[in-house]
Amino acid sequence: MYQEIFKKYEPTKDNLIYILHDIQDNHPQQYITEEAVLSVSKYLNVPINHIYGVITFYGMFSMKARGKNIIRLCESPPCYLKGCDNIYRKLKEELNIKQNETTEDGLFTLELCACLGVCGNAPVMMINNDIYGDLTEEKVVKIIKDIKGEK
Amino acid sequence: MKMINLTINNVPVEVPEGTTLIQAALKAGFKVPSLCWHPDLAPTAACGICVCDVEGYPVPKRACATPVTEGMKVNTNSRELRELRKTILELVLANHDVKCPTCVANGKCELQQLAYTMDIDMEKVPKLLEMKPIDYSSPSIVRDTNKCINCGRCITVCNDIQTVYALTFADRGFEAHVDTAMSWGIGNSACVNCGQCTVYCPTGALREKDDTDKVWDALLDPTKHVVVQEAPSIRASLGDEFGMDMGTVTPGKMYAALRALGFDSVMDTNFTADLTIMEEGTECVENLKKHTGKPVITSCSPGWVKFVETYYPDLTPYVSTAKSPMSMFGALSKTYYPEVHGLDPKDIVSVAIMPCTAKKFEAQRPELARDGVPDTDIVLTTREFLRMIHEAGIDFQNIKEAKPDEGMSFYTGAGTIFGATGGVMEAAIRSAYFLVTGQDLENPNIEAVRGLKGVKEAVITIPGFGDVKVAVANGLGNARKVMDKIQQQINETGSTEYHFVEIMACPGGCVGGGGQPFGNGIAQRARRGEALYKEDANMDFRCSHHNPEITKIYADYLEKPGSHKAHELLHTYYFGRDKFKGQVEKQTTGLDSHH
Ligand code: SF4
Ligand code: SF4
Ligand code: SF4
Ligand code: FES
């Protein structure tokens, strides 16, 4: 079932990260299944312990099913100084989940991440591919509401 | 070789270029405190304990990963360095399940020793550890993350030396830890149970699955008749635990200790090592005579057997069908032995003492059982045996030497050297030569296959046949090299240049087995191997085919090597396994045999 993806890449070890990204992006729940790891291992002839090590090393990969919207809140020092821990608390409250968990309705997954490169607008978070800066607790509640309204 | 001069704590020292600071310091007479470094392994530079001041550098350097340079001035001990080391060590201990009194590594643990020498006050160390479950999924290896210090040695050993790829670092930063793929557990990984990770682990985080309780239960049960066998390499690995010289060979004391523990019958795996040679040697000679162009590959190392089943299932048809010496003994202990002694096989508990964690896995292979009962009921490693000797309070050094029970214990020098890399090959050549020519080799010492070199090759000329090309590999990374070559040759031309190939999973062979005392490095393995060759050289009988008990068991019971009865009891078959969990996929050999 991953053949369509594999077709795009030569079976060399260098392509591991690209293939994993592609697989994750193409999964409706944005994660890499165990089965996918085995297929990649066969395709690239790279042992699964190595692939597992890579997946868990990089925060952007997940081996757990994730929500439609992935919230990545920056926890780097600039955001921290601007109070991202309060935002984090608010998000957890609002969504009723902890780090790396997914809401029951499958809409949101909450993750922490390293610098998103827009420290001027700290605290910052990213939802899927959109950046949200200068966050306040009120703002966060509204953003979540808006997205929920969209569905 | 270019030499480098430097001073360490004002002591001048000269070392070859490429030497690391930590090794240069050893030569100068200083052991720099270290945790993750091991002399046999490429440095992981993970722990930071080995920091030293190097003149001209503003920050301390990790001695294990810093190559020496000309004129370097090094200080290994200063107030700042001590404080730095203490801080690191306290952080390690804060994340550690400190339970030394009951820990398998107690007394041998590098973390414990360091904490002791550095005068750490445990009262002041915070407790930051979040306990994780212990991994009991494997029949051979137990992994306790709570005692892991993330040194990475096990990963280096498993991936780089053994090329099994069972372990990895997962996550990163504070969350980083050793794991198997998908956290499936060791028993559900590619792990071949070789146990090399347990030997190199500096702490008690990796260990053998302990089966000593089962043995005590059997010994203390009056209705059971407990039979024990001991592998060739064991006798060279006991003495130093009790203050004798490393590599002292102590069969008499070993038998005496086993009797003192209460075993009903003490015999010897070396006997079945000789028997293995008779069966495997015969197989080999038949293969030579048929000019198949295919090799016979040894089968006595269970880590190797699982490895070939997993990574080279297409080569399993060339693996000798002869069971390992342990499993031959196991089979006979439930058939021949009770028949001779008028015992009910159901009352027999067959115990094996092995240098090997993978033997625990082998003993559980369903095809090595009779009516669902394993031929070998319990396997203990050398380490477990030593613990039993300690528990029973046996004064090993002074115990009066004893003899084993007759029947399955007499052995030749050929059986003895099974414990070292090249030993099975040498023993087999001695007997194959005899089987073809009817004469013994003038010089039974086959030096070319001895020693710790990773891959050894030799050509032996057997009159009446011609040149026999042999290869010997120790350590699975080296086995891979030989197998890749054979696989390629067979795929391309239908045949290979090799006639007979010996593989032992552990570097150095069984003397370097995964069940041997912790910290058993290359240097110790060499000493133990040499000791076995010395024992061989001093023996009256040096060839398996001259073993009088072997002659007797064939005459009384097994008929002749390769007979129907021998096949039933002494031969086995193999499987192909998947590379992910090591599960059996299909039987690959012996489909038309007697089983
Ligand atoms: S691993 Fe070492 S320090 Fe930890 S409990 Fe065992 S002996 Fe003690
Ligand atoms: S026992 Fe051998 S194969 Fe298994 S994890 Fe340890 S080193 Fe790897
Ligand atoms: S299990 Fe042992 S060898 Fe492996 S990283 Fe932990 S402490 Fe080191
Ligand atoms: S011993 Fe050098 S970093 Fe661990």
PDB file of N, CA and C and ligand atoms in Angstrom, chain B residues 34-37 45-48 50 62 64, ligand 4:
ATOM      1  N   SER B  34      35.654   6.632  34.273  1.00  0.00           N
ATOM      2  CA  SER B  34      34.856   6.547  33.047  1.00  0.00           C
ATOM      3  C   SER B  34      33.631   5.702  33.319  1.00  0.00           C
ATOM      4  N   LEU B  35      32.629   5.860  32.498  1.00  0.00           N
ATOM      5  CA  LEU B  35      31.433   5.024  32.637  1.00  0.00           C
ATOM      6  C   LEU B  35      31.038   4.376  31.318  1.00  0.00           C
ATOM      7  N   CYS B  36      31.000   5.181  30.272  1.00  0.00           N
ATOM      8  CA  CYS B  36      30.492   4.617  29.016  1.00  0.00           C
ATOM      9  C   CYS B  36      31.595   3.942  28.209  1.00  0.00           C
ATOM     10  N   TRP B  37      32.828   4.315  28.445  1.00  0.00           N
ATOM     11  CA  TRP B  37      33.923   3.782  27.639  1.00  0.00           C
ATOM     12  C   TRP B  37      34.255   2.330  28.008  1.00  0.00           C
ATOM     13  N   ALA B  45      31.235   8.248  23.926  1.00  0.00           N
ATOM     14  CA  ALA B  45      31.410   9.561  24.553  1.00  0.00           C
ATOM     15  C   ALA B  45      30.098  10.103  25.087  1.00  0.00           C
ATOM     16  N   ALA B  46      29.354   9.236  25.744  1.00  0.00           N
ATOM     17  CA  ALA B  46      27.998   9.604  26.154  1.00  0.00           C
ATOM     18  C   ALA B  46      27.922  10.184  27.563  1.00  0.00           C
ATOM     19  N   CYS B  47      28.824   9.794  28.453  1.00  0.00           N
ATOM     20  CA  CYS B  47      28.581  10.103  29.867  1.00  0.00           C
ATOM     21  C   CYS B  47      29.279  11.375  30.355  1.00  0.00           C
ATOM     22  N   GLY B  48      30.432  11.690  29.823  1.00  0.00           N
ATOM     23  CA  GLY B  48      31.125  12.905  30.246  1.00  0.00           C
ATOM     24  C   GLY B  48      31.931  12.767  31.532  1.00  0.00           C
ATOM     25  N   CYS B  50      34.705  11.183  31.962  1.00  0.00           N
ATOM     26  CA  CYS B  50      36.151  11.075  31.739  1.00  0.00           C
ATOM     27  C   CYS B  50      36.810  12.404  31.439  1.00  0.00           C
ATOM     28  N   ARG B  62      36.734  15.163  26.737  1.00  0.00           N
ATOM     29  CA  ARG B  62      36.389  13.781  27.077  1.00  0.00           C
ATOM     30  C   ARG B  62      37.546  12.871  26.672  1.00  0.00           C
ATOM     31  N   CYS B  64      37.995   9.773  26.581  1.00  0.00           N
ATOM     32  CA  CYS B  64      37.762   8.534  25.833  1.00  0.00           C
ATOM     33  C   CYS B  64      37.665   8.780  24.346  1.00  0.00           C
TER      34      CYS B  64
HETATM   35  S1  FES C   4      33.837   7.595  29.488  1.00  0.00           S
HETATM   36 FE1  FES C   4      34.271   9.249  28.178  1.00  0.00          FE
HETATM   37  S2  FES C   4      32.353  10.156  27.886  1.00  0.00           S
HETATM   38 FE2  FES C   4      31.883   8.374  29.053  1.00  0.00          FE
END
